[in-house]
Short mmCIF file of C-alpha atoms and ligand atoms in Angstrom, two decimals:
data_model
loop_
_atom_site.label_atom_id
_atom_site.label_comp_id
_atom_site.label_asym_id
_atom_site.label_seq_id
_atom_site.Cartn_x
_atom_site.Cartn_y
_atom_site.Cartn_z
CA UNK A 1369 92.76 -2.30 -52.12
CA UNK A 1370 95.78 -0.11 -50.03
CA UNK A 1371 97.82 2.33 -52.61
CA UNK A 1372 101.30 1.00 -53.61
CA UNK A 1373 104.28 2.14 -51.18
CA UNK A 1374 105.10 5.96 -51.66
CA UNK A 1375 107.74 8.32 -49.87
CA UNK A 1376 105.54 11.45 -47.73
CA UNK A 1377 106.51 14.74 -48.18
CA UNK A 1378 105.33 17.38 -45.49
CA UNK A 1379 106.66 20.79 -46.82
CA UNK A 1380 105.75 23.84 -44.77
CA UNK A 1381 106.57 27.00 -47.11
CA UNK A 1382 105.78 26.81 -50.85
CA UNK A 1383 109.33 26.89 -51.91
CA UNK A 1384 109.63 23.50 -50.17
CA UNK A 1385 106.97 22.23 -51.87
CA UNK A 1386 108.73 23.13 -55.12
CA UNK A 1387 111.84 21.25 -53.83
CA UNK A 1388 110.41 18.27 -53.16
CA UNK A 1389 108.38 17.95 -56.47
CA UNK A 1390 112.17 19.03 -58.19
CA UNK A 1391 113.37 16.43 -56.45
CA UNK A 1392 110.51 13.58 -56.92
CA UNK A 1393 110.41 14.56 -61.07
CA UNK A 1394 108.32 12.24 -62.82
CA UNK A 1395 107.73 9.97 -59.84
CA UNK A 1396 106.46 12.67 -57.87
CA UNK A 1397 102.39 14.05 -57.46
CA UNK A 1398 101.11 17.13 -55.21
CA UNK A 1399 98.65 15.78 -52.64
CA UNK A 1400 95.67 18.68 -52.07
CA UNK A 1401 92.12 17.49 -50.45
CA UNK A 1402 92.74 14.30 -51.48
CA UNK A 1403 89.79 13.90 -52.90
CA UNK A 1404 90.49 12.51 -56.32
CA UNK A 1405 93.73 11.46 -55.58
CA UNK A 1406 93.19 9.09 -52.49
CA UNK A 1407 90.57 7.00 -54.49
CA UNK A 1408 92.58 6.89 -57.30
CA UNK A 1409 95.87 5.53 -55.04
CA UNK A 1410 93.65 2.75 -53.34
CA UNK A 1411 92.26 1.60 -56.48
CA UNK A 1412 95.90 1.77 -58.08
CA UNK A 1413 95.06 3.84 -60.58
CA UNK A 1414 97.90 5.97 -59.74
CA UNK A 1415 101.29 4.95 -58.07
CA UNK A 1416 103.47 7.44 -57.71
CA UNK A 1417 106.67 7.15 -55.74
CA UNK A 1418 106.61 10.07 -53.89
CA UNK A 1419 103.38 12.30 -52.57
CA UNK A 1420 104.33 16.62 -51.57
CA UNK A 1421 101.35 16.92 -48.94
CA UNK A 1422 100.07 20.56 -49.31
CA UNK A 1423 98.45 20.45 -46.43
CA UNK A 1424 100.83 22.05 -43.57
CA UNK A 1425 101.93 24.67 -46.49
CA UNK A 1426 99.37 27.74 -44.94
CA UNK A 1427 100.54 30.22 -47.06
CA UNK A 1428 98.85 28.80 -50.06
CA UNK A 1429 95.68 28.92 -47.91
CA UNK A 1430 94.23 32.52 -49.18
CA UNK A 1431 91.46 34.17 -50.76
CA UNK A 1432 92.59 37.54 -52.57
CA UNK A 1433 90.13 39.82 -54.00
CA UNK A 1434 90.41 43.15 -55.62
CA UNK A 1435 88.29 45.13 -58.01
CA UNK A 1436 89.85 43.11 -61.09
CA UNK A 1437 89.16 39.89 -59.69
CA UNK A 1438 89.49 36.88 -57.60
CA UNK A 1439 93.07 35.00 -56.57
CA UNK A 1440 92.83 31.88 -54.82
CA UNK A 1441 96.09 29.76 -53.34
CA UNK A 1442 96.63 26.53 -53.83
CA UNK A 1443 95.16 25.30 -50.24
CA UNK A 1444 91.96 27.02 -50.22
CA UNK A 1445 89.14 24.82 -49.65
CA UNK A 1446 85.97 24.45 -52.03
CA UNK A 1447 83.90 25.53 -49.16
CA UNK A 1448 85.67 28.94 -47.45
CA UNK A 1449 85.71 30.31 -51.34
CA UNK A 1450 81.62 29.15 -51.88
CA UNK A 1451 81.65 31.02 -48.54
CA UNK A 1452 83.57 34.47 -49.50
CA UNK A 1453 81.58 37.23 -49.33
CA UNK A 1454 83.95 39.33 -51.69
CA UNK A 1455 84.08 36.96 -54.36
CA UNK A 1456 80.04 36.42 -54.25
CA UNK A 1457 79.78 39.80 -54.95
CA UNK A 1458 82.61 39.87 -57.77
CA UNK A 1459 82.47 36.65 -59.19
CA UNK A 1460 78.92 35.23 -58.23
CA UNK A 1461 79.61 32.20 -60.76
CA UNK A 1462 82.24 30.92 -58.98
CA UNK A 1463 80.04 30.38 -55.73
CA UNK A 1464 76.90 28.78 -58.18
CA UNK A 1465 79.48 26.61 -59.55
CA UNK A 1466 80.79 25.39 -56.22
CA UNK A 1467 77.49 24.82 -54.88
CA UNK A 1468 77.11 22.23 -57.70
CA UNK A 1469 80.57 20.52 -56.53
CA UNK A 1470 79.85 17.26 -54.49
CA UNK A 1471 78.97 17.16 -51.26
CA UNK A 1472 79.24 19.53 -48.28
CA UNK A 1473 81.96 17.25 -46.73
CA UNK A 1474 83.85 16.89 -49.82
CA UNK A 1475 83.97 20.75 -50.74
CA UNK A 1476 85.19 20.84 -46.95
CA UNK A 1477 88.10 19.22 -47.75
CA UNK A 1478 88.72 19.21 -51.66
CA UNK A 1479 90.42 22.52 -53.11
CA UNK A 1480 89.24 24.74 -56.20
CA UNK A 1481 93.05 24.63 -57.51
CA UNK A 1482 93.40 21.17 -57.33
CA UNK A 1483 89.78 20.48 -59.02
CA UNK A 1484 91.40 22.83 -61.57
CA UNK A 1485 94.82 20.81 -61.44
CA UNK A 1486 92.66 17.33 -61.94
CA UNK A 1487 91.11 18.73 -65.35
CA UNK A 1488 88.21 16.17 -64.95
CA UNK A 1489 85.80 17.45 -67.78
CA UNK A 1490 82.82 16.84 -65.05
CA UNK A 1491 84.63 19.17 -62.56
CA UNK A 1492 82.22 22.34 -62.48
CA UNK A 1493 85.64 24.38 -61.97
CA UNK A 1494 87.26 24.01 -65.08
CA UNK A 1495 84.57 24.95 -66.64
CA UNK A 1496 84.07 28.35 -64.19
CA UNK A 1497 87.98 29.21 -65.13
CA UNK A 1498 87.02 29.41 -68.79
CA UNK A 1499 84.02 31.08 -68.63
CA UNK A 1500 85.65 34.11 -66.53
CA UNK A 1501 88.39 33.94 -68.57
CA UNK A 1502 90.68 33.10 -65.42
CA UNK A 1503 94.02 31.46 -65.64
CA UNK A 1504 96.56 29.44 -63.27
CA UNK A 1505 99.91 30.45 -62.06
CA UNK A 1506 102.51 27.70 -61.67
CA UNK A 1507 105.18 27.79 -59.98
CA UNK A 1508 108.64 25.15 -60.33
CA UNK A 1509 112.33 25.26 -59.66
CA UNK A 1510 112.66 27.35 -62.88
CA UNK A 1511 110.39 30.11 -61.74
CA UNK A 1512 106.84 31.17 -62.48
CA UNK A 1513 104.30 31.26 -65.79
CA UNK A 1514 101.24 32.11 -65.45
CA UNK A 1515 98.79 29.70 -68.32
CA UNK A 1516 95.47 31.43 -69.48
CA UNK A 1517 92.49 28.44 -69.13
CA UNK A 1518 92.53 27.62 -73.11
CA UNK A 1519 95.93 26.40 -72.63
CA UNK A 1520 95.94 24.91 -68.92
CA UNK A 1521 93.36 22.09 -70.07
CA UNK A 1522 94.98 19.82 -72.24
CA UNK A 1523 93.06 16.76 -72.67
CA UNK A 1524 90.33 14.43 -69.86
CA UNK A 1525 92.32 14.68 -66.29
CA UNK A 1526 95.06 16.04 -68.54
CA UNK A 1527 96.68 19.51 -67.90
CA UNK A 1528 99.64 21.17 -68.80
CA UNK A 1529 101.32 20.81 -65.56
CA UNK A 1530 104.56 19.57 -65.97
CA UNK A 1531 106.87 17.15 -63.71
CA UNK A 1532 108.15 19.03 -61.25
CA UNK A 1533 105.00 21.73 -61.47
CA UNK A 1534 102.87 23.48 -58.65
CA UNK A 1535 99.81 25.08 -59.57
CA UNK A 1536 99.95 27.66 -57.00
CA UNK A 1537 97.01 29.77 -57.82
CA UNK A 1538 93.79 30.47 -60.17
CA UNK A 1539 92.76 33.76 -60.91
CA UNK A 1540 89.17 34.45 -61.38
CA UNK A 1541 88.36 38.13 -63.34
CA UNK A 1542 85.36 39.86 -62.04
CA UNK A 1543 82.38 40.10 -63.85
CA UNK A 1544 81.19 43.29 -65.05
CA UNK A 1545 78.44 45.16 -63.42
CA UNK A 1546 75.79 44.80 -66.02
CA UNK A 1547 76.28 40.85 -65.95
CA UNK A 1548 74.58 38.08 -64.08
CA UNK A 1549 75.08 34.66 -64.26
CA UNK A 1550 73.92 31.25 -63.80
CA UNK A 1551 74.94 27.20 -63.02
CA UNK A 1552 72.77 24.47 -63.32
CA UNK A 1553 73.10 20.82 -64.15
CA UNK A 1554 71.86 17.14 -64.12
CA UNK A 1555 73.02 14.04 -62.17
CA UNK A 1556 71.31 11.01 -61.26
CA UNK A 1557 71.38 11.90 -57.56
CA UNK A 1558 72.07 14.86 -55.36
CA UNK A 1559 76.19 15.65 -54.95
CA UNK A 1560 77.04 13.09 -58.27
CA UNK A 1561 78.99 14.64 -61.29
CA UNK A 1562 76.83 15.55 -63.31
CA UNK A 1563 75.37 13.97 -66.83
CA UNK A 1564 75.92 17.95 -68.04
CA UNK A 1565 76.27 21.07 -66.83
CA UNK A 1566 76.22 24.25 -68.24
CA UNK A 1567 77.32 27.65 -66.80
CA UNK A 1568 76.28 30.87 -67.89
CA UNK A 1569 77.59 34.70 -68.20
CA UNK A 1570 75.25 36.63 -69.73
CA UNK A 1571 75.29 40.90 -70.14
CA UNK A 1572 71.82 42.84 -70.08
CA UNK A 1573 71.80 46.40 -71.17
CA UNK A 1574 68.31 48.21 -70.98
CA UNK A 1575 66.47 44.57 -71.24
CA UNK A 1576 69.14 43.86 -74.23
CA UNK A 1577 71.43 40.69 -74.30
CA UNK A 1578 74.68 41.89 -75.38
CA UNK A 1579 76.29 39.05 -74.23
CA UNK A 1580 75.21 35.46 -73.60
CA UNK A 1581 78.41 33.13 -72.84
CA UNK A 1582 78.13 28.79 -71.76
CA UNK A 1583 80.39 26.28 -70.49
CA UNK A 1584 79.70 22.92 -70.25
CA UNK A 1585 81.20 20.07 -68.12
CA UNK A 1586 80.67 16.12 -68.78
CA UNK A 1587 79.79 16.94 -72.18
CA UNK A 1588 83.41 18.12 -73.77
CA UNK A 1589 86.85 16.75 -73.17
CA UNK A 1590 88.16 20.10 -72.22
CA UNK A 1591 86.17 22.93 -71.26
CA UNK A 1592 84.81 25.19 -74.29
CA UNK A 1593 82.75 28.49 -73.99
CA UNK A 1594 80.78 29.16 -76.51
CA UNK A 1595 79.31 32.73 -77.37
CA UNK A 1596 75.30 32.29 -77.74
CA UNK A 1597 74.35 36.05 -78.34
CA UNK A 1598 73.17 36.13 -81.68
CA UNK A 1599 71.29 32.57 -81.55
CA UNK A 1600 69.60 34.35 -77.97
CA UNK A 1601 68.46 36.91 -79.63
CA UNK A 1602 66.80 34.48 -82.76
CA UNK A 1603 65.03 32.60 -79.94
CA UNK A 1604 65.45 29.60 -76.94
CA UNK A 1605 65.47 26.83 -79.83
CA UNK A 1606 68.03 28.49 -82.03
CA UNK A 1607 70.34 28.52 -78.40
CA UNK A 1608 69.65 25.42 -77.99
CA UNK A 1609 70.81 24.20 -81.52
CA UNK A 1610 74.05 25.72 -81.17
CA UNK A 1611 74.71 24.49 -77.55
CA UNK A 1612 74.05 20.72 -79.22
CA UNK A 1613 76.08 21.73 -82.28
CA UNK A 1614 79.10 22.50 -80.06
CA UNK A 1615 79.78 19.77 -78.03
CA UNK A 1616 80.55 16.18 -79.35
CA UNK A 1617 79.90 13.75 -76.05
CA UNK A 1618 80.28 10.26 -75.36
CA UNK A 1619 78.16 8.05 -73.91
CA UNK A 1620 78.22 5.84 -70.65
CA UNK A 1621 76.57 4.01 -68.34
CA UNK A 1622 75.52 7.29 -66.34
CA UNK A 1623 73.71 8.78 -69.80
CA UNK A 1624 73.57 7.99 -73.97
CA UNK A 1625 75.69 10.50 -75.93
CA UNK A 1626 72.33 11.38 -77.17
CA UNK A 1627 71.08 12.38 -73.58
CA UNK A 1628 73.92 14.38 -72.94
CA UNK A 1629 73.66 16.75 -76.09
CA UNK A 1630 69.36 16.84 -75.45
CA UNK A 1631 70.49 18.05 -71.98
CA UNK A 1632 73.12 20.60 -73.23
CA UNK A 1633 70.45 22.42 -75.02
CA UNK A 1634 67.94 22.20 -72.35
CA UNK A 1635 70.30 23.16 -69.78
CA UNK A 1636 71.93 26.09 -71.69
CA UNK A 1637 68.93 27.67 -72.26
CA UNK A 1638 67.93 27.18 -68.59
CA UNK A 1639 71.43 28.75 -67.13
CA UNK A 1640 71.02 31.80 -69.87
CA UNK A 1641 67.63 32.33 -68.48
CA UNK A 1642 68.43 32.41 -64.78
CA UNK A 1643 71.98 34.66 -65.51
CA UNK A 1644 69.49 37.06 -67.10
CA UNK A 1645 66.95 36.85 -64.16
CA UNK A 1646 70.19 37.59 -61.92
CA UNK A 1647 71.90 40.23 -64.04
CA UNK A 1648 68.41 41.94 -63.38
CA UNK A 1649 68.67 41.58 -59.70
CA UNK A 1650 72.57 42.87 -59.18
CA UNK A 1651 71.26 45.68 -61.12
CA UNK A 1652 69.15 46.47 -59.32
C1 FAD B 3063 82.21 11.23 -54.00
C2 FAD B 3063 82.88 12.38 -54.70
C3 FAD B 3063 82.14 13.19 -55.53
C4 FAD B 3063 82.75 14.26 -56.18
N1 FAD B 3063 81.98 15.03 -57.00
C5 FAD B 3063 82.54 16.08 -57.64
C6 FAD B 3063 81.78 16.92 -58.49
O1 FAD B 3063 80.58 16.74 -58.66
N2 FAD B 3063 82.43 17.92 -59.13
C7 FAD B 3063 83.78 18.16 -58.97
O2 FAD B 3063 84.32 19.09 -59.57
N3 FAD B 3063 84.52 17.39 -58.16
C8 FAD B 3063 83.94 16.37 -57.48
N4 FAD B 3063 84.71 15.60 -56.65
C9 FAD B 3063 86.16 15.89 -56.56
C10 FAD B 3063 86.47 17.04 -55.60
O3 FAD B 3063 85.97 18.27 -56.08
C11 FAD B 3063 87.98 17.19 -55.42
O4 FAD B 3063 88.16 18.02 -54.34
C12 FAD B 3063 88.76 17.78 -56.57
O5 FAD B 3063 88.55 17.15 -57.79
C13 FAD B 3063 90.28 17.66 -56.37
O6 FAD B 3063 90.68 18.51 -55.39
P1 FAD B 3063 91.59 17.98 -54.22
O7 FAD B 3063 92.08 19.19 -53.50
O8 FAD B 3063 90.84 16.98 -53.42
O9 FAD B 3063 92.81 17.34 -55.03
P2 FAD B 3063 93.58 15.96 -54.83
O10 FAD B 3063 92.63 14.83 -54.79
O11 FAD B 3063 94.54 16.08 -53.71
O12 FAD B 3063 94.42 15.94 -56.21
C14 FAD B 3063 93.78 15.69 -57.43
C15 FAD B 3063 94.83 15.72 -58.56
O13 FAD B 3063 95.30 17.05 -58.78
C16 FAD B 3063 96.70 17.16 -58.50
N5 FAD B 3063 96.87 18.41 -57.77
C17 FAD B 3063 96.14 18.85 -56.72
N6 FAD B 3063 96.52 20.08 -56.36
C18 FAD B 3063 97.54 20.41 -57.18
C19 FAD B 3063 98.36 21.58 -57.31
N7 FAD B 3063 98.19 22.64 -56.51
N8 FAD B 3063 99.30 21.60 -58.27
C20 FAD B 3063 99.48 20.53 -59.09
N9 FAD B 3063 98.73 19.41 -59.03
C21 FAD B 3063 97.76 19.36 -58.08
C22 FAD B 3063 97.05 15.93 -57.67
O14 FAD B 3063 98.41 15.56 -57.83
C23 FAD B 3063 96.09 14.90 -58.25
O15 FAD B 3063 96.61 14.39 -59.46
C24 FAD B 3063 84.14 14.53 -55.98
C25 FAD B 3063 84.89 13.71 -55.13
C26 FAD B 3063 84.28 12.65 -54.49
C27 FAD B 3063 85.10 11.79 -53.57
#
């Protein structure tokens, strides 16, 4: 199938971009990487009148990174911020996360923001945003708000964008020194969305676990973090209790509901492990 007639937008500057999705209201969507949205125009699954292509806008192509964190504009591709040497060093679970993202083409092309933006509960993103604690800045015709992550995600490939809204940049806090962390999943083959996912902050102090923190994607409608300390420091099976305790999944054709919460414990325990064996190494 070819997507239903739309009018092209080609802003340069982001206050542009803001016109045009004033003017386009409901009938209006921002175009990123394309990577979501294309498929979903060919198959019709969207049809909006009127596409603002990102794309020319270079000034919502940056990485920003200080000592409290990570910014990232609104053109930045999956693959320059996996790449970042700055933001591997303050917020190593963004880069695991992204590693787990599709393919190498796709993260070439698709943004972070707009995986953010999408709120697909499989996207490894959303789930990265709440575990840091990060949150979005939006920017429309009325000005600028900046929305923590437990009230961007609203609902499955549901935000709280508004008509007429740019997500212009996510903000990812550094971790502290004395963390590590970790992001592993399961999907039927190599670059898929996964059947589950679960990141992983953990802190370590003197061989302690003060703090054991999980996010899961394909398993929750919205991302969730859930603290794991105590049940860590009861044992691997008490972790993985909770972790199946927390989440609520459907199943599909991919994996049972029953599946999906076997492989949230399994998985949880797994990423705490691993962010332990790395809090150990930056440590070091
Ligand atoms: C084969 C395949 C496999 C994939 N596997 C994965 C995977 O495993 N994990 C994963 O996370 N993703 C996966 N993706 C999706 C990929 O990560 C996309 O890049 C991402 O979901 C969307 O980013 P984009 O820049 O391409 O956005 P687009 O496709 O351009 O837009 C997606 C949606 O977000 C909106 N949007 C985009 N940017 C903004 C903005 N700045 N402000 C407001 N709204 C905005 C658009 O209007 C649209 O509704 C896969 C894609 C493909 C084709």
């Amino acid at each position: 199938m070819k997507p239903a007639p739309f009018d092209w937008y080609g802003p340069t500057t982001t206050a542009e971009a803001v016109d045009c999705l004033a003017k386009a209201g409901s009938d209006g969507k921002v175009l990123a990487g394309g990577q979501s949205l294309i498929p979903m125009l060919a198959m019709r699954l969207a049809e909006p009148k009127a596409l603002v292509d990102l794309n020319a806008v270079r000034e919502l192509s940056y990485i920003r990174s200080g000592e409290d964190g990570v910014r990232v504009g609104a053109l930045t591709r999956h693959a320059e911020l996996e790449r970042h040497a700055d933001t591997q060093r303050l917020v190593p679970i963004v880069g695991q996360g992204l590693r787990n993202v599709a393919h190498a083409t796709i993260r070439n092309r698709g943004t972070t923001v707009g995986s953010i933006a999408h709120a697909d509960p499989s996207g490894e993103m959303t789930s990265v945003l709440a575990l840091t604690g990060g949150h979005v800045v939006v920017q429309s015709a009325q000005g600028s708000r900046t929305v923590g992550w437990d009230d961007f995600f609203v609902g499955a490939l549901e935000s709280c964008l508004q008509p007429g809204e740019l997500a212009v940049e996510a903000f990812f806090p550094a971790m502290t020194a004395k963390s590590g962390s970790a992001y592993v999943e399961l999907s039927r083959r190599h670059g898929d969305y996964a059947m589950c996912g679960v990141g992983a902050i953990v802190e370590v102090d003197e061989s302690r676990v003060t703090s054991a923190k999980v996010s899961f994607i394909s398993v929750t409608e919205t991302p969730i973090v859930i603290d794991l300390t105590d049940a860590w420091n009861e044992g691997a099976e008490a972790a993985a209790q909770v972790a199946r305790e927390s989440i609520d999944p459907v199943g599909d054709i991919h994996a049972s509901a029953e599946y999906r919460t076997h492989l949230a414990g399994v998985l949880a325990v797994q990423a705490i492990g691993e962010a332990i064996k790395h809090a150990k190494e930056r440590a070091a």
